[in-house]
Amino acid sequence: MTDLPTVHRTVLPALPPFSFDLSLRALDDFRPCAGDHRRTGDTVRKALLLPRPAGQPDRAVVVEVAAAAGPPPGVALTVFADAPLAPAERSAVERLVAHWFSLADDPTPLLSAAGADPAMEPLLRVARGLHQVRFASIAEGAVYFTLTQRSTQWFAAARKRRLMSDLGATVRLDGTAYTAFPSLATIARLTDQELTGYAGHRQRAERLRGVVEGIAALDEEWLRTGPYDEVRAALLEVPGVGPFTAHSLLLRVLGRPDDAPLEMARFELLARAVYGDPPPSAAEVRACYGRQTGGWAYLARVGLSWLPAPAPVAAG
């Protein structure tokens, strides 16, 4: 592997309010993807797969993302690749980065609802300007959330990293190797025995194959932009995808904040941490946040983790 040259530079706008500092903080806290990128100061580098026609081998580029000088708000993007990129390829990489940092998401509907919710005021103080940091590819998110079923997040992340290390396309920049998460098609080509080795046991491997092949058969652009209820129904028809996995894919991969499975215990605990005991019901949260309910769940979880710890009470 030889070092990559710079092939593209641009600035990607972000809908305000936007803080890249908060994006970096969220990325640092995003444990499922820990170690998948390299951060130096206020700059982050990551390998991404260049979208390719069916049947062609995976090809990785490295993106370097930093805060744009602005205003207006946005990020400065530099792309490194082993060969010049066609205009359509440059646009595809720009879309991948914009999705990764949800630059085109309009935060004002969520901020408006949260601003009318007194319990959210401390969270807005620390997280205003945060745009959701998502999985960088649908393949990565689908594999991770499938591997978390009946497992721990730690094991799921470790299995995901091993799969990426073995199967991902690797390139080198400034003496450092960067590996992109493999495509759904690459994972689907694994034999049952190979997939079982990555998944941990046969049942999980069968579930992973069902998810990988099922999502690969769906149109990604439609998953991102089609009617929410129809997209959720299509995901739920994929073998191995249940309500929690479907909502996780919708929010953390596809950037669809319309809903969250608030009836689950983890979300009841989240509501209790924000509002106290007794927490509001799932119906009450949905009545307040409407089609930003998933956005509320993300903002609440991240904001709570960023609140200053209470000062210890002095003895005596």
mmCIF file of C-alpha atoms in Angstrom:
data_model
loop_
_atom_site.group_PDB
_atom_site.id
_atom_site.type_symbol
_atom_site.label_atom_id
_atom_site.label_comp_id
_atom_site.label_asym_id
_atom_site.label_seq_id
_atom_site.Cartn_x
_atom_site.Cartn_y
_atom_site.Cartn_z
ATOM 1 C CA MET A 1 0.000 0.000 0.000
ATOM 2 C CA THR A 2 1.261 3.492 -0.866
ATOM 3 C CA ASP A 3 0.159 6.811 0.585
ATOM 4 C CA LEU A 4 -2.890 8.341 -1.064
ATOM 5 C CA PRO A 5 -2.896 11.703 -2.812
ATOM 6 C CA THR A 6 -5.517 14.370 -2.237
ATOM 7 C CA VAL A 7 -8.168 14.153 -4.947
ATOM 8 C CA HIS A 8 -10.970 16.425 -3.718
ATOM 9 C CA ARG A 9 -11.577 19.335 -1.340
ATOM 10 C CA THR A 10 -14.851 21.061 -0.591
ATOM 11 C CA VAL A 11 -16.995 22.538 2.160
ATOM 12 C CA LEU A 12 -20.237 20.814 3.091
ATOM 13 C CA PRO A 13 -22.869 23.099 4.622
ATOM 14 C CA ALA A 14 -24.802 22.188 7.763
ATOM 15 C CA LEU A 15 -28.215 23.454 8.749
ATOM 16 C CA PRO A 16 -27.885 25.675 11.822
ATOM 17 C CA PRO A 17 -27.495 25.495 14.685
ATOM 18 C CA PHE A 18 -24.494 23.224 14.192
ATOM 19 C CA SER A 19 -21.384 22.638 16.282
ATOM 20 C CA PHE A 20 -18.675 20.378 14.906
ATOM 21 C CA ASP A 21 -17.090 20.363 18.363
ATOM 22 C CA LEU A 22 -20.228 18.629 19.641
ATOM 23 C CA SER A 23 -20.106 16.227 16.694
ATOM 24 C CA LEU A 24 -16.571 15.258 17.666
ATOM 25 C CA ARG A 25 -17.613 14.814 21.275
ATOM 26 C CA ALA A 26 -20.493 12.557 20.206
ATOM 27 C CA LEU A 27 -18.124 10.616 17.949
ATOM 28 C CA ASP A 28 -15.719 10.109 20.855
ATOM 29 C CA ASP A 29 -18.588 8.667 22.911
ATOM 30 C CA PHE A 30 -19.921 6.436 20.099
ATOM 31 C CA ARG A 31 -18.669 3.097 21.433
ATOM 32 C CA PRO A 32 -19.978 0.860 18.598
ATOM 33 C CA CYS A 33 -17.556 2.638 16.253
ATOM 34 C CA ALA A 34 -14.634 3.180 18.616
ATOM 35 C CA GLY A 35 -11.346 2.663 16.807
ATOM 36 C CA ASP A 36 -12.914 2.868 13.347
ATOM 37 C CA HIS A 37 -11.546 6.357 12.731
ATOM 38 C CA ARG A 38 -8.534 8.433 13.720
ATOM 39 C CA ARG A 39 -8.923 11.770 15.441
ATOM 40 C CA THR A 40 -6.129 14.334 15.631
ATOM 41 C CA GLY A 41 -7.131 17.464 17.492
ATOM 42 C CA ASP A 42 -10.217 18.873 15.791
ATOM 43 C CA THR A 43 -9.861 16.713 12.685
ATOM 44 C CA VAL A 44 -11.125 13.193 12.075
ATOM 45 C CA ARG A 45 -10.095 10.753 9.352
ATOM 46 C CA LYS A 46 -11.995 7.641 8.338
ATOM 47 C CA ALA A 47 -12.022 5.167 5.464
ATOM 48 C CA LEU A 48 -15.276 4.912 3.548
ATOM 49 C CA LEU A 49 -16.297 2.640 0.714
ATOM 50 C CA LEU A 50 -16.743 4.333 -2.598
ATOM 51 C CA PRO A 51 -20.148 3.319 -4.000
ATOM 52 C CA ARG A 52 -19.499 0.847 -6.808
ATOM 53 C CA PRO A 53 -21.581 -0.921 -9.459
ATOM 54 C CA ALA A 54 -22.704 -4.429 -8.566
ATOM 55 C CA GLY A 55 -20.003 -7.042 -8.986
ATOM 56 C CA GLN A 56 -17.054 -4.671 -8.683
ATOM 57 C CA PRO A 57 -14.637 -5.064 -5.748
ATOM 58 C CA ASP A 58 -14.849 -2.737 -2.770
ATOM 59 C CA ARG A 59 -12.703 0.407 -3.075
ATOM 60 C CA ALA A 60 -11.888 2.619 -0.107
ATOM 61 C CA VAL A 61 -11.134 6.311 0.130
ATOM 62 C CA VAL A 62 -10.080 8.256 3.222
ATOM 63 C CA VAL A 63 -12.066 11.327 4.218
ATOM 64 C CA GLU A 64 -10.699 14.029 6.481
ATOM 65 C CA VAL A 65 -13.345 16.169 8.158
ATOM 66 C CA ALA A 66 -12.815 19.378 10.118
ATOM 67 C CA ALA A 67 -14.868 22.415 11.039
ATOM 68 C CA ALA A 68 -15.350 24.856 8.169
ATOM 69 C CA ALA A 69 -14.149 28.404 8.651
ATOM 70 C CA GLY A 70 -17.753 29.648 8.249
ATOM 71 C CA PRO A 71 -20.160 31.251 8.618
ATOM 72 C CA PRO A 72 -22.301 29.631 7.366
ATOM 73 C CA PRO A 73 -21.734 26.489 9.470
ATOM 74 C CA GLY A 74 -20.417 23.325 7.908
ATOM 75 C CA VAL A 75 -17.424 21.032 7.592
ATOM 76 C CA ALA A 76 -14.306 21.126 5.461
ATOM 77 C CA LEU A 77 -13.918 17.850 3.588
ATOM 78 C CA THR A 78 -10.725 16.501 2.069
ATOM 79 C CA VAL A 79 -10.792 13.197 0.174
ATOM 80 C CA PHE A 80 -7.746 10.996 -0.421
ATOM 81 C CA ALA A 81 -7.921 8.205 -3.017
ATOM 82 C CA ASP A 82 -5.706 5.981 -5.116
ATOM 83 C CA ALA A 83 -6.979 7.564 -8.341
ATOM 84 C CA PRO A 84 -8.938 10.663 -9.359
ATOM 85 C CA LEU A 85 -12.657 10.540 -8.689
ATOM 86 C CA ALA A 86 -15.324 11.153 -11.288
ATOM 87 C CA PRO A 87 -17.830 13.929 -10.485
ATOM 88 C CA ALA A 88 -20.475 11.356 -9.541
ATOM 89 C CA GLU A 89 -17.997 9.644 -7.203
ATOM 90 C CA ARG A 90 -17.101 12.931 -5.519
ATOM 91 C CA SER A 91 -20.782 13.653 -4.992
ATOM 92 C CA ALA A 92 -21.303 10.175 -3.556
ATOM 93 C CA VAL A 93 -18.511 10.681 -0.998
ATOM 94 C CA GLU A 94 -19.955 14.068 -0.055
ATOM 95 C CA ARG A 95 -23.348 12.445 0.572
ATOM 96 C CA LEU A 96 -21.742 9.740 2.729
ATOM 97 C CA VAL A 97 -20.074 12.346 4.942
ATOM 98 C CA ALA A 98 -23.215 14.482 5.096
ATOM 99 C CA HIS A 99 -25.193 11.416 6.218
ATOM 100 C CA TRP A 100 -22.497 10.439 8.736
ATOM 101 C CA PHE A 101 -22.709 13.809 10.493
ATOM 102 C CA SER A 102 -26.392 14.443 9.576
ATOM 103 C CA LEU A 103 -25.428 17.834 8.153
ATOM 104 C CA ALA A 104 -28.663 18.285 6.215
ATOM 105 C CA ASP A 105 -30.907 17.492 9.185
ATOM 106 C CA ASP A 106 -32.939 20.492 10.311
ATOM 107 C CA PRO A 107 -32.644 20.609 14.125
ATOM 108 C CA THR A 108 -35.194 23.382 14.617
ATOM 109 C CA PRO A 109 -38.341 21.198 15.001
ATOM 110 C CA LEU A 110 -36.689 19.163 17.757
ATOM 111 C CA LEU A 111 -35.218 22.241 19.423
ATOM 112 C CA SER A 112 -38.594 23.959 19.315
ATOM 113 C CA ALA A 113 -40.315 21.032 21.023
ATOM 114 C CA ALA A 114 -37.513 20.625 23.553
ATOM 115 C CA GLY A 115 -37.472 24.359 24.231
ATOM 116 C CA ALA A 116 -41.095 24.121 25.352
ATOM 117 C CA ASP A 117 -40.224 21.204 27.671
ATOM 118 C CA PRO A 118 -38.717 22.551 30.935
ATOM 119 C CA ALA A 119 -37.121 19.213 31.826
ATOM 120 C CA MET A 120 -34.988 19.385 28.678
ATOM 121 C CA GLU A 121 -33.496 22.802 29.441
ATOM 122 C CA PRO A 122 -30.324 21.443 31.139
ATOM 123 C CA LEU A 123 -29.761 19.100 28.205
ATOM 124 C CA LEU A 124 -30.154 21.876 25.661
ATOM 125 C CA ARG A 125 -27.512 23.903 27.486
ATOM 126 C CA VAL A 126 -24.899 21.228 26.782
ATOM 127 C CA ALA A 127 -26.145 19.789 23.475
ATOM 128 C CA ARG A 128 -27.629 22.664 21.443
ATOM 129 C CA GLY A 129 -25.946 22.572 18.057
ATOM 130 C CA LEU A 130 -25.504 18.788 18.102
ATOM 131 C CA HIS A 131 -26.435 16.996 14.910
ATOM 132 C CA GLN A 132 -26.716 13.247 15.315
ATOM 133 C CA VAL A 133 -23.546 11.283 14.531
ATOM 134 C CA ARG A 134 -24.632 8.107 12.802
ATOM 135 C CA PHE A 135 -23.138 4.905 11.483
ATOM 136 C CA ALA A 136 -21.199 5.817 8.371
ATOM 137 C CA SER A 137 -22.805 3.092 6.244
ATOM 138 C CA ILE A 138 -25.973 1.051 6.223
ATOM 139 C CA ALA A 139 -23.886 -2.148 6.140
ATOM 140 C CA GLU A 140 -22.032 -1.225 9.332
ATOM 141 C CA GLY A 141 -25.200 -0.309 11.219
ATOM 142 C CA ALA A 142 -27.135 -3.351 10.049
ATOM 143 C CA VAL A 143 -24.351 -5.724 11.078
ATOM 144 C CA TYR A 144 -23.835 -4.093 14.468
ATOM 145 C CA PHE A 145 -27.485 -4.014 15.494
ATOM 146 C CA THR A 146 -27.955 -7.614 14.375
ATOM 147 C CA LEU A 147 -24.937 -8.716 16.397
ATOM 148 C CA THR A 148 -26.270 -6.991 19.535
ATOM 149 C CA GLN A 149 -29.313 -9.271 19.597
ATOM 150 C CA ARG A 150 -28.960 -11.613 22.590
ATOM 151 C CA SER A 151 -25.429 -10.327 23.094
ATOM 152 C CA THR A 152 -23.678 -7.379 24.692
ATOM 153 C CA GLN A 153 -22.715 -4.169 22.922
ATOM 154 C CA TRP A 154 -19.057 -4.890 23.707
ATOM 155 C CA PHE A 155 -19.099 -8.280 21.970
ATOM 156 C CA ALA A 156 -21.119 -6.909 19.053
ATOM 157 C CA ALA A 157 -18.616 -4.095 18.523
ATOM 158 C CA ALA A 158 -15.680 -6.509 18.787
ATOM 159 C CA ARG A 159 -17.221 -8.883 16.224
ATOM 160 C CA LYS A 160 -17.981 -5.962 13.925
ATOM 161 C CA ARG A 161 -14.375 -4.735 14.139
ATOM 162 C CA ARG A 162 -13.006 -8.205 13.377
ATOM 163 C CA LEU A 163 -15.244 -8.519 10.343
ATOM 164 C CA MET A 164 -14.104 -5.096 9.140
ATOM 165 C CA SER A 165 -10.435 -5.886 9.753
ATOM 166 C CA ASP A 166 -10.592 -9.130 7.774
ATOM 167 C CA LEU A 167 -12.905 -8.130 4.924
ATOM 168 C CA GLY A 168 -12.679 -4.354 4.583
ATOM 169 C CA ALA A 169 -10.719 -2.564 1.880
ATOM 170 C CA THR A 170 -7.576 -1.017 3.410
ATOM 171 C CA VAL A 171 -5.604 2.002 2.241
ATOM 172 C CA ARG A 172 -2.705 3.942 3.768
ATOM 173 C CA LEU A 173 -2.377 7.650 4.445
ATOM 174 C CA ASP A 174 0.567 9.360 6.188
ATOM 175 C CA GLY A 175 1.858 5.994 7.336
ATOM 176 C CA THR A 176 -1.434 4.903 8.908
ATOM 177 C CA ALA A 177 -3.667 2.123 7.564
ATOM 178 C CA TYR A 178 -7.397 2.883 7.299
ATOM 179 C CA THR A 179 -9.944 0.140 6.715
ATOM 180 C CA ALA A 180 -13.475 0.724 5.449
ATOM 181 C CA PHE A 181 -16.356 -1.431 6.622
ATOM 182 C CA PRO A 182 -17.178 -3.966 3.877
ATOM 183 C CA SER A 183 -20.273 -3.747 1.728
ATOM 184 C CA LEU A 184 -23.388 -5.833 2.238
ATOM 185 C CA ALA A 185 -22.519 -7.701 -0.967
ATOM 186 C CA THR A 186 -19.066 -8.634 0.361
ATOM 187 C CA ILE A 187 -20.526 -9.948 3.601
ATOM 188 C CA ALA A 188 -23.239 -11.867 1.777
ATOM 189 C CA ARG A 189 -20.585 -13.764 -0.187
ATOM 190 C CA LEU A 190 -19.252 -15.403 2.968
ATOM 191 C CA THR A 191 -19.930 -19.099 3.368
ATOM 192 C CA ASP A 192 -22.093 -20.240 6.256
ATOM 193 C CA GLN A 193 -19.022 -21.493 8.072
ATOM 194 C CA GLU A 194 -17.170 -18.210 7.596
ATOM 195 C CA LEU A 195 -20.134 -16.152 8.738
ATOM 196 C CA THR A 196 -20.535 -18.341 11.819
ATOM 197 C CA GLY A 197 -16.928 -17.608 12.713
ATOM 198 C CA TYR A 198 -17.655 -13.888 12.783
ATOM 199 C CA ALA A 199 -21.091 -14.108 14.387
ATOM 200 C CA GLY A 200 -20.101 -16.476 17.194
ATOM 201 C CA HIS A 201 -22.632 -19.274 16.609
ATOM 202 C CA ARG A 202 -24.840 -20.680 13.875
ATOM 203 C CA GLN A 203 -28.137 -19.104 14.933
ATOM 204 C CA ARG A 204 -26.652 -15.601 15.017
ATOM 205 C CA ALA A 205 -24.958 -16.225 11.670
ATOM 206 C CA GLU A 206 -28.276 -17.249 10.115
ATOM 207 C CA ARG A 207 -29.888 -14.119 11.506
ATOM 208 C CA LEU A 208 -27.035 -11.972 10.211
ATOM 209 C CA ARG A 209 -27.308 -13.465 6.722
ATOM 210 C CA GLY A 210 -31.034 -12.825 6.672
ATOM 211 C CA VAL A 211 -30.531 -9.179 7.634
ATOM 212 C CA VAL A 212 -27.634 -8.563 5.250
ATOM 213 C CA GLU A 213 -29.392 -10.116 2.265
ATOM 214 C CA GLY A 214 -32.761 -8.599 3.146
ATOM 215 C CA ILE A 215 -31.490 -5.046 3.478
ATOM 216 C CA ALA A 216 -29.295 -5.384 0.390
ATOM 217 C CA ALA A 217 -32.476 -6.136 -1.565
ATOM 218 C CA LEU A 218 -34.017 -2.791 -0.526
ATOM 219 C CA ASP A 219 -33.273 0.533 -2.179
ATOM 220 C CA GLU A 220 -31.134 2.603 0.210
ATOM 221 C CA GLU A 221 -32.376 5.959 -1.078
ATOM 222 C CA TRP A 222 -35.977 4.844 -0.548
ATOM 223 C CA LEU A 223 -35.082 3.685 2.966
ATOM 224 C CA ARG A 224 -33.785 7.191 3.698
ATOM 225 C CA THR A 225 -36.586 9.174 2.073
ATOM 226 C CA GLY A 226 -39.659 6.948 1.613
ATOM 227 C CA PRO A 227 -42.780 7.200 3.801
ATOM 228 C CA TYR A 228 -41.669 6.367 7.329
ATOM 229 C CA ASP A 229 -44.372 3.811 8.099
ATOM 230 C CA GLU A 230 -43.769 2.010 4.802
ATOM 231 C CA VAL A 231 -40.003 1.910 5.357
ATOM 232 C CA ARG A 232 -40.456 0.590 8.901
ATOM 233 C CA ALA A 233 -42.839 -2.082 7.632
ATOM 234 C CA ALA A 234 -40.328 -3.116 4.954
ATOM 235 C CA LEU A 235 -37.552 -3.423 7.531
ATOM 236 C CA LEU A 236 -39.760 -5.494 9.814
ATOM 237 C CA GLU A 237 -40.318 -7.933 6.950
ATOM 238 C CA VAL A 238 -36.571 -8.620 6.758
ATOM 239 C CA PRO A 239 -35.763 -11.910 8.539
ATOM 240 C CA GLY A 240 -33.947 -11.145 11.773
ATOM 241 C CA VAL A 241 -35.192 -7.558 12.120
ATOM 242 C CA GLY A 242 -37.485 -6.918 15.084
ATOM 243 C CA PRO A 243 -38.965 -3.637 16.384
ATOM 244 C CA PHE A 244 -35.849 -2.491 18.239
ATOM 245 C CA THR A 245 -33.494 -3.278 15.346
ATOM 246 C CA ALA A 246 -35.852 -1.596 12.870
ATOM 247 C CA HIS A 247 -36.031 1.582 14.946
ATOM 248 C CA SER A 248 -32.281 1.533 15.529
ATOM 249 C CA LEU A 249 -31.674 1.323 11.793
ATOM 250 C CA LEU A 250 -34.201 4.050 11.115
ATOM 251 C CA LEU A 251 -32.691 6.487 13.616
ATOM 252 C CA ARG A 252 -28.968 5.678 13.955
ATOM 253 C CA VAL A 253 -28.291 4.626 10.355
ATOM 254 C CA LEU A 254 -30.919 6.196 8.114
ATOM 255 C CA GLY A 255 -31.493 9.383 10.103
ATOM 256 C CA ARG A 256 -35.251 8.977 10.494
ATOM 257 C CA PRO A 257 -36.209 10.572 13.882
ATOM 258 C CA ASP A 258 -39.951 10.015 13.617
ATOM 259 C CA ASP A 259 -40.342 7.472 16.414
ATOM 260 C CA ALA A 260 -38.660 5.218 18.960
ATOM 261 C CA PRO A 261 -39.859 2.073 20.791
ATOM 262 C CA LEU A 262 -40.618 4.043 23.955
ATOM 263 C CA GLU A 263 -42.497 1.133 25.491
ATOM 264 C CA MET A 264 -39.209 -0.723 26.014
ATOM 265 C CA ALA A 265 -37.674 -0.653 29.488
ATOM 266 C CA ARG A 266 -34.548 1.218 28.377
ATOM 267 C CA PHE A 267 -36.619 4.141 27.148
ATOM 268 C CA GLU A 268 -38.738 4.170 30.294
ATOM 269 C CA LEU A 269 -35.489 4.477 32.258
ATOM 270 C CA LEU A 270 -34.402 7.292 29.951
ATOM 271 C CA ALA A 271 -37.666 9.152 30.517
ATOM 272 C CA ARG A 272 -37.318 8.682 34.274
ATOM 273 C CA ALA A 273 -33.794 10.119 34.173
ATOM 274 C CA VAL A 274 -35.063 13.225 32.349
ATOM 275 C CA TYR A 275 -38.407 13.801 34.068
ATOM 276 C CA GLY A 276 -38.182 12.041 37.404
ATOM 277 C CA ASP A 277 -40.546 9.522 38.925
ATOM 278 C CA PRO A 278 -43.140 8.766 37.702
ATOM 279 C CA PRO A 279 -41.970 9.318 34.126
ATOM 280 C CA PRO A 280 -44.364 10.356 31.375
ATOM 281 C CA SER A 281 -45.931 7.573 29.359
ATOM 282 C CA ALA A 282 -44.801 6.734 25.861
ATOM 283 C CA ALA A 283 -48.000 8.330 24.546
ATOM 284 C CA GLU A 284 -47.265 11.541 26.445
ATOM 285 C CA VAL A 285 -43.730 11.779 25.042
ATOM 286 C CA ARG A 286 -45.028 11.169 21.526
ATOM 287 C CA ALA A 287 -47.740 13.804 22.013
ATOM 288 C CA CYS A 288 -45.059 16.333 22.936
ATOM 289 C CA TYR A 289 -42.462 15.469 20.273
ATOM 290 C CA GLY A 290 -44.500 14.036 17.412
ATOM 291 C CA ARG A 291 -42.287 13.110 14.478
ATOM 292 C CA GLN A 292 -39.220 14.116 16.485
ATOM 293 C CA THR A 293 -39.723 11.374 19.089
ATOM 294 C CA GLY A 294 -36.609 9.508 17.981
ATOM 295 C CA GLY A 295 -34.719 12.797 18.013
ATOM 296 C CA TRP A 296 -35.834 13.334 21.611
ATOM 297 C CA ALA A 297 -34.487 9.894 22.553
ATOM 298 C CA TYR A 298 -31.085 10.665 21.004
ATOM 299 C CA LEU A 299 -30.850 14.171 22.465
ATOM 300 C CA ALA A 300 -31.923 12.958 25.909
ATOM 301 C CA ARG A 301 -29.438 10.088 25.999
ATOM 302 C CA VAL A 302 -26.489 12.139 24.778
ATOM 303 C CA GLY A 303 -27.388 15.221 26.791
ATOM 304 C CA LEU A 304 -27.716 13.270 30.019
ATOM 305 C CA SER A 305 -24.263 11.772 29.521
ATOM 306 C CA TRP A 306 -22.808 15.272 29.081
ATOM 307 C CA LEU A 307 -24.347 16.871 32.151
ATOM 308 C CA PRO A 308 -21.793 17.757 34.830
ATOM 309 C CA ALA A 309 -21.617 15.203 37.637
ATOM 310 C CA PRO A 310 -23.116 16.449 40.926
ATOM 311 C CA ALA A 311 -20.571 17.821 43.329
ATOM 312 C CA PRO A 312 -19.814 15.411 46.167
ATOM 313 C CA VAL A 313 -21.427 16.220 49.507
ATOM 314 C CA ALA A 314 -18.845 17.060 52.171
ATOM 315 C CA ALA A 315 -18.797 14.720 55.135
ATOM 316 C CA GLY A 316 -19.760 15.985 58.571
#
